[in-house]
Amino acid sequence: MSLRLEKVVVTYGRDAARTTVLDGVDLEFTPGTLTALTGPSGSGKSTLLAVAGALLRPDSGSVLLDGEDIAPLGDAARARVRRERIGYMFQSGNLLPGLTVLDQVLTIAHVNGRRPARYRDRAAEVLETVGLGHRLGHRPEQLSGGERQRTALARALLLEPSVLLIDEPTAAADRSQAADLAALLADCAERQGCTAAVATHDPAVTAAAGRVVDMAP
Ligand code: ADP
Ligand code: MG
């Protein structure tokens, strides 16, 4: 699915505290490619992902998903776009305490109003792909940081989203985990043909990405 931002403007705050974080950003993401967004902290990487992922409405500009502008959509329609087309993986992983790895992944089917039981095989398969085939019954507190992140990635991939958005996935990983996770992300984008964007300042991730966009002002 093609994803294109046109003249996107985002400001936070008002009056004297008003700051323009994205000032007319034009950016196209290519299906099947992992695009890395780099730049110093505060350069707007997370904001850009939020706009691309229909989590935040820009002040102006267009966010074109397969040519359809999702920027002006109302809350309900944007929630639907998020559920049906976008997979998210954020820094902390946001796993639910007490749920097994398999059930963490199945929550996304539940959120989409689908019967989790029908997705068990697919969930186990995706977990196998991310190297967690032997951890299906583990709970978050029994996992390493890297395993938690890969659980979050499997959850994001369960319903084969057209767009995959990832924010600072390796912040808590050591060097060799970061390289493995980066390779996995690039591979997922290529194999599933999804449009994937990752905000990062980790050289291991930019090295694995098919394209790097520097957001430094
Ligand atoms: P990055 O992910 O590159 O670190 P962010 O998109 O998180 O950058 O933030 C860009 C700028 O916007 C920062 O200066 C940050 O303080 C500011 N900012 C982010 N979110 C908010 C918010 N909800 N309200 C006000 N300012 C914000
Ligand atoms: Mg950020």
mmCIF file of N, CA and C in Angstrom, residues 34-148:
data_model
loop_
_atom_site.group_PDB
_atom_site.id
_atom_site.type_symbol
_atom_site.label_atom_id
_atom_site.label_comp_id
_atom_site.label_asym_id
_atom_site.label_seq_id
_atom_site.Cartn_x
_atom_site.Cartn_y
_atom_site.Cartn_z
ATOM 1 N N LEU A 34 11.878 -1.058 4.079
ATOM 2 C CA LEU A 34 11.948 -0.483 5.421
ATOM 3 C C LEU A 34 12.623 0.884 5.303
ATOM 4 N N THR A 35 11.887 1.931 5.660
ATOM 5 C CA THR A 35 12.442 3.282 5.625
ATOM 6 C C THR A 35 12.791 3.709 7.044
ATOM 7 N N ALA A 36 14.030 4.118 7.245
ATOM 8 C CA ALA A 36 14.436 4.599 8.574
ATOM 9 C C ALA A 36 14.332 6.117 8.621
ATOM 10 N N LEU A 37 13.696 6.623 9.671
ATOM 11 C CA LEU A 37 13.640 8.069 9.910
ATOM 12 C C LEU A 37 14.640 8.358 11.013
ATOM 13 N N THR A 38 15.653 9.124 10.684
ATOM 14 C CA THR A 38 16.667 9.416 11.689
ATOM 15 C C THR A 38 16.633 10.904 12.028
ATOM 16 N N GLY A 39 17.492 11.297 12.941
ATOM 17 C CA GLY A 39 17.532 12.699 13.346
ATOM 18 C C GLY A 39 17.568 12.747 14.854
ATOM 19 N N PRO A 40 18.064 13.872 15.377
ATOM 20 C CA PRO A 40 18.213 13.975 16.824
ATOM 21 C C PRO A 40 16.879 13.897 17.554
ATOM 22 N N SER A 41 16.946 13.629 18.834
ATOM 23 C CA SER A 41 15.762 13.631 19.676
ATOM 24 C C SER A 41 15.076 14.989 19.545
ATOM 25 N N GLY A 42 13.776 14.981 19.363
ATOM 26 C CA GLY A 42 13.038 16.237 19.222
ATOM 27 C C GLY A 42 12.860 16.678 17.780
ATOM 28 N N SER A 43 13.398 15.911 16.821
ATOM 29 C CA SER A 43 13.302 16.345 15.421
ATOM 30 C C SER A 43 11.961 15.980 14.776
ATOM 31 N N GLY A 44 11.107 15.289 15.511
ATOM 32 C CA GLY A 44 9.761 15.050 14.992
ATOM 33 C C GLY A 44 9.514 13.652 14.444
ATOM 34 N N LYS A 45 10.400 12.724 14.753
ATOM 35 C CA LYS A 45 10.246 11.358 14.222
ATOM 36 C C LYS A 45 8.952 10.700 14.730
ATOM 37 N N SER A 46 8.743 10.758 16.042
ATOM 38 C CA SER A 46 7.544 10.119 16.612
ATOM 39 C C SER A 46 6.280 10.825 16.124
ATOM 40 N N THR A 47 6.372 12.136 15.987
ATOM 41 C CA THR A 47 5.221 12.898 15.494
ATOM 42 C C THR A 47 4.877 12.476 14.068
ATOM 43 N N LEU A 48 5.907 12.295 13.261
ATOM 44 C CA LEU A 48 5.662 11.871 11.882
ATOM 45 C C LEU A 48 5.001 10.491 11.838
ATOM 46 N N LEU A 49 5.473 9.577 12.676
ATOM 47 C CA LEU A 49 4.848 8.245 12.710
ATOM 48 C C LEU A 49 3.393 8.343 13.165
ATOM 49 N N ALA A 50 3.137 9.218 14.141
ATOM 50 C CA ALA A 50 1.765 9.365 14.642
ATOM 51 C C ALA A 50 0.839 9.898 13.547
ATOM 52 N N VAL A 51 1.357 10.820 12.741
ATOM 53 C CA VAL A 51 0.551 11.362 11.638
ATOM 54 C C VAL A 51 0.346 10.293 10.566
ATOM 55 N N ALA A 52 1.424 9.598 10.222
ATOM 56 C CA ALA A 52 1.333 8.557 9.185
ATOM 57 C C ALA A 52 0.411 7.437 9.631
ATOM 58 N N GLY A 53 0.352 7.201 10.945
ATOM 59 C CA GLY A 53 -0.437 6.096 11.474
ATOM 60 C C GLY A 53 -1.836 6.478 11.906
ATOM 61 N N ALA A 54 -2.305 7.637 11.513
ATOM 62 C CA ALA A 54 -3.663 8.087 11.819
ATOM 63 C C ALA A 54 -3.920 8.209 13.320
ATOM 64 N N LEU A 55 -2.851 8.408 14.084
ATOM 65 C CA LEU A 55 -3.006 8.626 15.524
ATOM 66 C C LEU A 55 -3.141 10.114 15.825
ATOM 67 N N LEU A 56 -2.595 10.922 14.939
ATOM 68 C CA LEU A 56 -2.582 12.373 15.148
ATOM 69 C C LEU A 56 -2.991 13.044 13.843
ATOM 70 N N ARG A 57 -3.922 13.979 13.942
ATOM 71 C CA ARG A 57 -4.353 14.691 12.739
ATOM 72 C C ARG A 57 -3.435 15.891 12.527
ATOM 73 N N PRO A 58 -2.878 16.052 11.333
ATOM 74 C CA PRO A 58 -1.988 17.201 11.129
ATOM 75 C C PRO A 58 -2.785 18.507 11.091
ATOM 76 N N ASP A 59 -2.107 19.619 11.339
ATOM 77 C CA ASP A 59 -2.770 20.928 11.242
ATOM 78 C C ASP A 59 -3.192 21.187 9.807
ATOM 79 N N SER A 60 -2.309 20.782 8.879
ATOM 80 C CA SER A 60 -2.670 20.873 7.465
ATOM 81 C C SER A 60 -1.832 19.880 6.688
ATOM 82 N N GLY A 61 -2.179 19.694 5.431
ATOM 83 C CA GLY A 61 -1.471 18.729 4.603
ATOM 84 C C GLY A 61 -2.269 17.444 4.454
ATOM 85 N N SER A 62 -1.725 16.534 3.633
ATOM 86 C CA SER A 62 -2.429 15.295 3.326
ATOM 87 C C SER A 62 -1.619 14.078 3.729
ATOM 88 N N VAL A 63 -2.330 13.046 4.133
ATOM 89 C CA VAL A 63 -1.720 11.747 4.408
ATOM 90 C C VAL A 63 -2.444 10.747 3.510
ATOM 91 N N LEU A 64 -1.793 10.384 2.425
ATOM 92 C CA LEU A 64 -2.463 9.594 1.395
ATOM 93 C C LEU A 64 -2.123 8.112 1.523
ATOM 94 N N LEU A 65 -3.148 7.333 1.841
ATOM 95 C CA LEU A 65 -3.000 5.875 1.910
ATOM 96 C C LEU A 65 -3.635 5.337 0.637
ATOM 97 N N ASP A 66 -2.820 4.783 -0.241
ATOM 98 C CA ASP A 66 -3.321 4.357 -1.541
ATOM 99 C C ASP A 66 -4.164 5.454 -2.195
ATOM 100 N N GLY A 67 -3.687 6.670 -2.069
ATOM 101 C CA GLY A 67 -4.353 7.793 -2.719
ATOM 102 C C GLY A 67 -5.499 8.414 -1.930
ATOM 103 N N GLU A 68 -5.941 7.739 -0.866
ATOM 104 C CA GLU A 68 -7.046 8.305 -0.086
ATOM 105 C C GLU A 68 -6.495 9.142 1.061
ATOM 106 N N ASP A 69 -6.941 10.373 1.162
ATOM 107 C CA ASP A 69 -6.438 11.260 2.209
ATOM 108 C C ASP A 69 -7.118 10.938 3.544
ATOM 109 N N ILE A 70 -6.330 10.446 4.496
ATOM 110 C CA ILE A 70 -6.916 10.088 5.791
ATOM 111 C C ILE A 70 -6.843 11.242 6.802
ATOM 112 N N ALA A 71 -6.129 12.318 6.433
ATOM 113 C CA ALA A 71 -5.976 13.431 7.371
ATOM 114 C C ALA A 71 -7.310 14.043 7.798
ATOM 115 N N PRO A 72 -8.243 14.265 6.867
ATOM 116 C CA PRO A 72 -9.482 14.931 7.285
ATOM 117 C C PRO A 72 -10.535 14.013 7.900
ATOM 118 N N LEU A 73 -10.265 12.718 7.960
ATOM 119 C CA LEU A 73 -11.281 11.794 8.464
ATOM 120 C C LEU A 73 -11.599 12.044 9.936
ATOM 121 N N GLY A 74 -12.806 11.739 10.332
ATOM 122 C CA GLY A 74 -13.218 11.865 11.732
ATOM 123 C C GLY A 74 -12.620 10.753 12.568
ATOM 124 N N ASP A 75 -12.823 10.844 13.873
ATOM 125 C CA ASP A 75 -12.189 9.903 14.795
ATOM 126 C C ASP A 75 -12.555 8.449 14.505
ATOM 127 N N ALA A 76 -13.821 8.184 14.253
ATOM 128 C CA ALA A 76 -14.251 6.801 14.056
ATOM 129 C C ALA A 76 -13.619 6.217 12.791
ATOM 130 N N ALA A 77 -13.591 7.013 11.735
ATOM 131 C CA ALA A 77 -13.023 6.524 10.473
ATOM 132 C C ALA A 77 -11.512 6.315 10.604
ATOM 133 N N ARG A 78 -10.866 7.201 11.359
ATOM 134 C CA ARG A 78 -9.420 7.027 11.538
ATOM 135 C C ARG A 78 -9.119 5.826 12.414
ATOM 136 N N ALA A 79 -9.959 5.579 13.398
ATOM 137 C CA ALA A 79 -9.771 4.391 14.248
ATOM 138 C C ALA A 79 -9.883 3.131 13.390
ATOM 139 N N ARG A 80 -10.775 3.176 12.437
ATOM 140 C CA ARG A 80 -10.952 2.025 11.554
ATOM 141 C C ARG A 80 -9.724 1.814 10.663
ATOM 142 N N VAL A 81 -9.195 2.903 10.140
ATOM 143 C CA VAL A 81 -7.972 2.813 9.335
ATOM 144 C C VAL A 81 -6.858 2.191 10.179
ATOM 145 N N ARG A 82 -6.749 2.636 11.424
ATOM 146 C CA ARG A 82 -5.700 2.101 12.302
ATOM 147 C C ARG A 82 -5.875 0.611 12.521
ATOM 148 N N ARG A 83 -7.090 0.215 12.824
ATOM 149 C CA ARG A 83 -7.331 -1.206 13.110
ATOM 150 C C ARG A 83 -7.101 -2.079 11.896
ATOM 151 N N GLU A 84 -7.565 -1.607 10.745
ATOM 152 C CA GLU A 84 -7.586 -2.488 9.572
ATOM 153 C C GLU A 84 -6.313 -2.477 8.750
ATOM 154 N N ARG A 85 -5.554 -1.393 8.812
ATOM 155 C CA ARG A 85 -4.447 -1.319 7.870
ATOM 156 C C ARG A 85 -3.071 -1.108 8.480
ATOM 157 N N ILE A 86 -3.031 -0.774 9.768
ATOM 158 C CA ILE A 86 -1.745 -0.344 10.307
ATOM 159 C C ILE A 86 -1.318 -1.208 11.495
ATOM 160 N N GLY A 87 -0.055 -1.596 11.489
ATOM 161 C CA GLY A 87 0.518 -2.293 12.630
ATOM 162 C C GLY A 87 1.497 -1.359 13.320
ATOM 163 N N TYR A 88 1.459 -1.365 14.645
ATOM 164 C CA TYR A 88 2.345 -0.471 15.399
ATOM 165 C C TYR A 88 3.251 -1.270 16.319
ATOM 166 N N MET A 89 4.455 -0.800 16.434
ATOM 167 C CA MET A 89 5.356 -1.376 17.423
ATOM 168 C C MET A 89 6.115 -0.215 18.058
ATOM 169 N N PHE A 90 5.846 0.012 19.329
ATOM 170 C CA PHE A 90 6.491 1.140 19.986
ATOM 171 C C PHE A 90 7.532 0.660 20.979
ATOM 172 N N GLN A 91 8.375 1.596 21.348
ATOM 173 C CA GLN A 91 9.562 1.326 22.160
ATOM 174 C C GLN A 91 9.361 0.332 23.300
ATOM 175 N N SER A 92 8.389 0.587 24.129
ATOM 176 C CA SER A 92 8.243 -0.229 25.330
ATOM 177 C C SER A 92 7.619 -1.581 25.015
ATOM 178 N N GLY A 93 7.004 -1.695 23.829
ATOM 179 C CA GLY A 93 6.334 -2.940 23.495
ATOM 180 C C GLY A 93 4.895 -2.963 23.972
ATOM 181 N N ASN A 94 4.633 -2.271 25.084
ATOM 182 C CA ASN A 94 3.267 -2.220 25.611
ATOM 183 C C ASN A 94 2.601 -3.583 25.719
ATOM 184 N N LEU A 95 3.279 -4.535 26.321
ATOM 185 C CA LEU A 95 2.658 -5.842 26.517
ATOM 186 C C LEU A 95 1.760 -5.788 27.754
ATOM 187 N N LEU A 96 0.789 -6.679 27.779
ATOM 188 C CA LEU A 96 -0.132 -6.715 28.917
ATOM 189 C C LEU A 96 0.396 -7.694 29.957
ATOM 190 N N PRO A 97 0.525 -7.246 31.202
ATOM 191 C CA PRO A 97 1.067 -8.140 32.222
ATOM 192 C C PRO A 97 0.184 -9.375 32.400
ATOM 193 N N GLY A 98 0.806 -10.516 32.626
ATOM 194 C CA GLY A 98 0.026 -11.714 32.937
ATOM 195 C C GLY A 98 -0.436 -12.522 31.740
ATOM 196 N N LEU A 99 -0.405 -11.944 30.539
ATOM 197 C CA LEU A 99 -0.841 -12.693 29.350
ATOM 198 C C LEU A 99 0.342 -13.412 28.715
ATOM 199 N N THR A 100 0.102 -14.618 28.223
ATOM 200 C CA THR A 100 1.188 -15.340 27.552
ATOM 201 C C THR A 100 1.535 -14.660 26.236
ATOM 202 N N VAL A 101 2.706 -15.003 25.730
ATOM 203 C CA VAL A 101 3.178 -14.464 24.453
ATOM 204 C C VAL A 101 2.134 -14.709 23.357
ATOM 205 N N LEU A 102 1.603 -15.930 23.302
ATOM 206 C CA LEU A 102 0.605 -16.245 22.275
ATOM 207 C C LEU A 102 -0.629 -15.347 22.426
ATOM 208 N N ASP A 103 -1.085 -15.165 23.658
ATOM 209 C CA ASP A 103 -2.273 -14.338 23.881
ATOM 210 C C ASP A 103 -2.012 -12.851 23.620
ATOM 211 N N GLN A 104 -0.780 -12.400 23.889
ATOM 212 C CA GLN A 104 -0.442 -11.000 23.574
ATOM 213 C C GLN A 104 -0.685 -10.747 22.093
ATOM 214 N N VAL A 105 -0.219 -11.707 21.285
ATOM 215 C CA VAL A 105 -0.329 -11.547 19.832
ATOM 216 C C VAL A 105 -1.799 -11.614 19.409
ATOM 217 N N LEU A 106 -2.560 -12.477 20.072
ATOM 218 C CA LEU A 106 -3.976 -12.642 19.708
ATOM 219 C C LEU A 106 -4.847 -11.451 20.114
ATOM 220 N N THR A 107 -4.350 -10.602 21.027
ATOM 221 C CA THR A 107 -5.174 -9.457 21.439
ATOM 222 C C THR A 107 -5.534 -8.592 20.233
ATOM 223 N N ILE A 108 -4.657 -8.567 19.237
ATOM 224 C CA ILE A 108 -4.905 -7.673 18.104
ATOM 225 C C ILE A 108 -6.079 -8.181 17.262
ATOM 226 N N ALA A 109 -6.284 -9.490 17.239
ATOM 227 C CA ALA A 109 -7.462 -10.044 16.554
ATOM 228 C C ALA A 109 -8.711 -9.629 17.329
ATOM 229 N N HIS A 110 -8.614 -9.736 18.632
ATOM 230 C CA HIS A 110 -9.730 -9.368 19.503
ATOM 231 C C HIS A 110 -10.133 -7.902 19.298
ATOM 232 N N VAL A 111 -9.115 -7.031 19.292
ATOM 233 C CA VAL A 111 -9.362 -5.600 19.105
ATOM 234 C C VAL A 111 -10.062 -5.339 17.771
ATOM 235 N N ASN A 112 -9.785 -6.178 16.783
ATOM 236 C CA ASN A 112 -10.395 -6.023 15.471
ATOM 237 C C ASN A 112 -11.736 -6.732 15.348
ATOM 238 N N GLY A 113 -12.249 -7.194 16.459
ATOM 239 C CA GLY A 113 -13.554 -7.841 16.433
ATOM 240 C C GLY A 113 -13.541 -9.200 15.756
ATOM 241 N N ARG A 114 -12.362 -9.833 15.704
ATOM 242 C CA ARG A 114 -12.297 -11.168 15.103
ATOM 243 C C ARG A 114 -12.147 -12.199 16.210
ATOM 244 N N ARG A 115 -12.483 -13.432 15.901
ATOM 245 C CA ARG A 115 -12.384 -14.470 16.919
ATOM 246 C C ARG A 115 -10.931 -14.916 17.077
ATOM 247 N N PRO A 116 -10.319 -14.620 18.233
ATOM 248 C CA PRO A 116 -8.911 -14.963 18.435
ATOM 249 C C PRO A 116 -8.619 -16.434 18.134
ATOM 250 N N ALA A 117 -9.554 -17.315 18.460
ATOM 251 C CA ALA A 117 -9.302 -18.752 18.272
ATOM 252 C C ALA A 117 -8.961 -19.082 16.820
ATOM 253 N N ARG A 118 -9.532 -18.322 15.894
ATOM 254 C CA ARG A 118 -9.273 -18.592 14.474
ATOM 255 C C ARG A 118 -7.864 -18.195 14.059
ATOM 256 N N TYR A 119 -7.187 -17.414 14.905
ATOM 257 C CA TYR A 119 -5.858 -16.899 14.556
ATOM 258 C C TYR A 119 -4.720 -17.582 15.309
ATOM 259 N N ARG A 120 -5.061 -18.620 16.056
ATOM 260 C CA ARG A 120 -4.007 -19.261 16.868
ATOM 261 C C ARG A 120 -2.867 -19.805 16.020
ATOM 262 N N ASP A 121 -3.182 -20.488 14.943
ATOM 263 C CA ASP A 121 -2.131 -21.073 14.105
ATOM 264 C C ASP A 121 -1.265 -19.982 13.477
ATOM 265 N N ARG A 122 -1.944 -18.971 12.973
ATOM 266 C CA ARG A 122 -1.226 -17.863 12.351
ATOM 267 C C ARG A 122 -0.323 -17.172 13.396
ATOM 268 N N ALA A 123 -0.839 -16.993 14.612
ATOM 269 C CA ALA A 123 -0.060 -16.344 15.671
ATOM 270 C C ALA A 123 1.193 -17.171 15.991
ATOM 271 N N ALA A 124 1.015 -18.487 16.084
ATOM 272 C CA ALA A 124 2.160 -19.346 16.383
ATOM 273 C C ALA A 124 3.191 -19.280 15.256
ATOM 274 N N GLU A 125 2.689 -19.191 14.034
ATOM 275 C CA GLU A 125 3.569 -19.110 12.861
ATOM 276 C C GLU A 125 4.378 -17.805 12.867
ATOM 277 N N VAL A 126 3.692 -16.688 13.159
ATOM 278 C CA VAL A 126 4.390 -15.397 13.184
ATOM 279 C C VAL A 126 5.409 -15.386 14.322
ATOM 280 N N LEU A 127 5.045 -15.975 15.447
ATOM 281 C CA LEU A 127 5.981 -16.029 16.572
ATOM 282 C C LEU A 127 7.199 -16.876 16.233
ATOM 283 N N GLU A 128 6.976 -17.918 15.465
ATOM 284 C CA GLU A 128 8.089 -18.739 14.985
ATOM 285 C C GLU A 128 9.015 -17.882 14.095
ATOM 286 N N THR A 129 8.406 -17.114 13.214
ATOM 287 C CA THR A 129 9.176 -16.240 12.310
ATOM 288 C C THR A 129 10.066 -15.263 13.075
ATOM 289 N N VAL A 130 9.564 -14.721 14.179
ATOM 290 C CA VAL A 130 10.367 -13.751 14.928
ATOM 291 C C VAL A 130 11.262 -14.437 15.971
ATOM 292 N N GLY A 131 11.321 -15.762 15.896
ATOM 293 C CA GLY A 131 12.243 -16.488 16.769
ATOM 294 C C GLY A 131 11.707 -16.752 18.168
ATOM 295 N N LEU A 132 10.387 -16.755 18.310
ATOM 296 C CA LEU A 132 9.815 -16.991 19.632
ATOM 297 C C LEU A 132 8.948 -18.243 19.689
ATOM 298 N N GLY A 133 9.185 -19.147 18.737
ATOM 299 C CA GLY A 133 8.395 -20.379 18.690
ATOM 300 C C GLY A 133 8.471 -21.189 19.979
ATOM 301 N N HIS A 134 9.546 -20.998 20.726
ATOM 302 C CA HIS A 134 9.730 -21.762 21.970
ATOM 303 C C HIS A 134 9.282 -20.981 23.205
ATOM 304 N N ARG A 135 8.586 -19.859 22.999
ATOM 305 C CA ARG A 135 8.211 -19.004 24.133
ATOM 306 C C ARG A 135 6.710 -18.712 24.175
ATOM 307 N N LEU A 136 5.915 -19.525 23.506
ATOM 308 C CA LEU A 136 4.484 -19.212 23.370
ATOM 309 C C LEU A 136 3.759 -19.060 24.701
ATOM 310 N N GLY A 137 4.191 -19.840 25.696
ATOM 311 C CA GLY A 137 3.482 -19.818 26.977
ATOM 312 C C GLY A 137 4.110 -18.913 28.018
ATOM 313 N N HIS A 138 5.179 -18.212 27.626
ATOM 314 C CA HIS A 138 5.833 -17.326 28.595
ATOM 315 C C HIS A 138 5.026 -16.044 28.796
ATOM 316 N N ARG A 139 5.212 -15.442 29.961
ATOM 317 C CA ARG A 139 4.577 -14.157 30.250
ATOM 318 C C ARG A 139 5.644 -13.065 30.197
ATOM 319 N N PRO A 140 5.225 -11.803 29.991
ATOM 320 C CA PRO A 140 6.211 -10.732 29.785
ATOM 321 C C PRO A 140 7.326 -10.715 30.831
ATOM 322 N N GLU A 141 6.947 -10.944 32.089
ATOM 323 C CA GLU A 141 7.959 -10.865 33.150
ATOM 324 C C GLU A 141 8.983 -11.992 33.066
ATOM 325 N N GLN A 142 8.706 -12.988 32.229
ATOM 326 C CA GLN A 142 9.661 -14.094 32.061
ATOM 327 C C GLN A 142 10.497 -13.927 30.789
ATOM 328 N N LEU A 143 10.350 -12.789 30.129
ATOM 329 C CA LEU A 143 11.043 -12.574 28.853
ATOM 330 C C LEU A 143 12.165 -11.553 28.982
ATOM 331 N N SER A 144 13.149 -11.660 28.110
ATOM 332 C CA SER A 144 14.179 -10.622 28.034
ATOM 333 C C SER A 144 13.590 -9.416 27.299
ATOM 334 N N GLY A 145 14.303 -8.291 27.349
ATOM 335 C CA GLY A 145 13.839 -7.085 26.657
ATOM 336 C C GLY A 145 13.651 -7.340 25.171
ATOM 337 N N GLY A 146 14.618 -8.052 24.576
ATOM 338 C CA GLY A 146 14.557 -8.337 23.138
ATOM 339 C C GLY A 146 13.375 -9.235 22.789
ATOM 340 N N GLU A 147 13.103 -10.187 23.667
ATOM 341 C CA GLU A 147 11.960 -11.083 23.417
ATOM 342 C C GLU A 147 10.634 -10.331 23.526
ATOM 343 N N ARG A 148 10.584 -9.370 24.438
ATOM 344 C CA ARG A 148 9.361 -8.554 24.547
ATOM 345 C C ARG A 148 9.145 -7.754 23.268
#
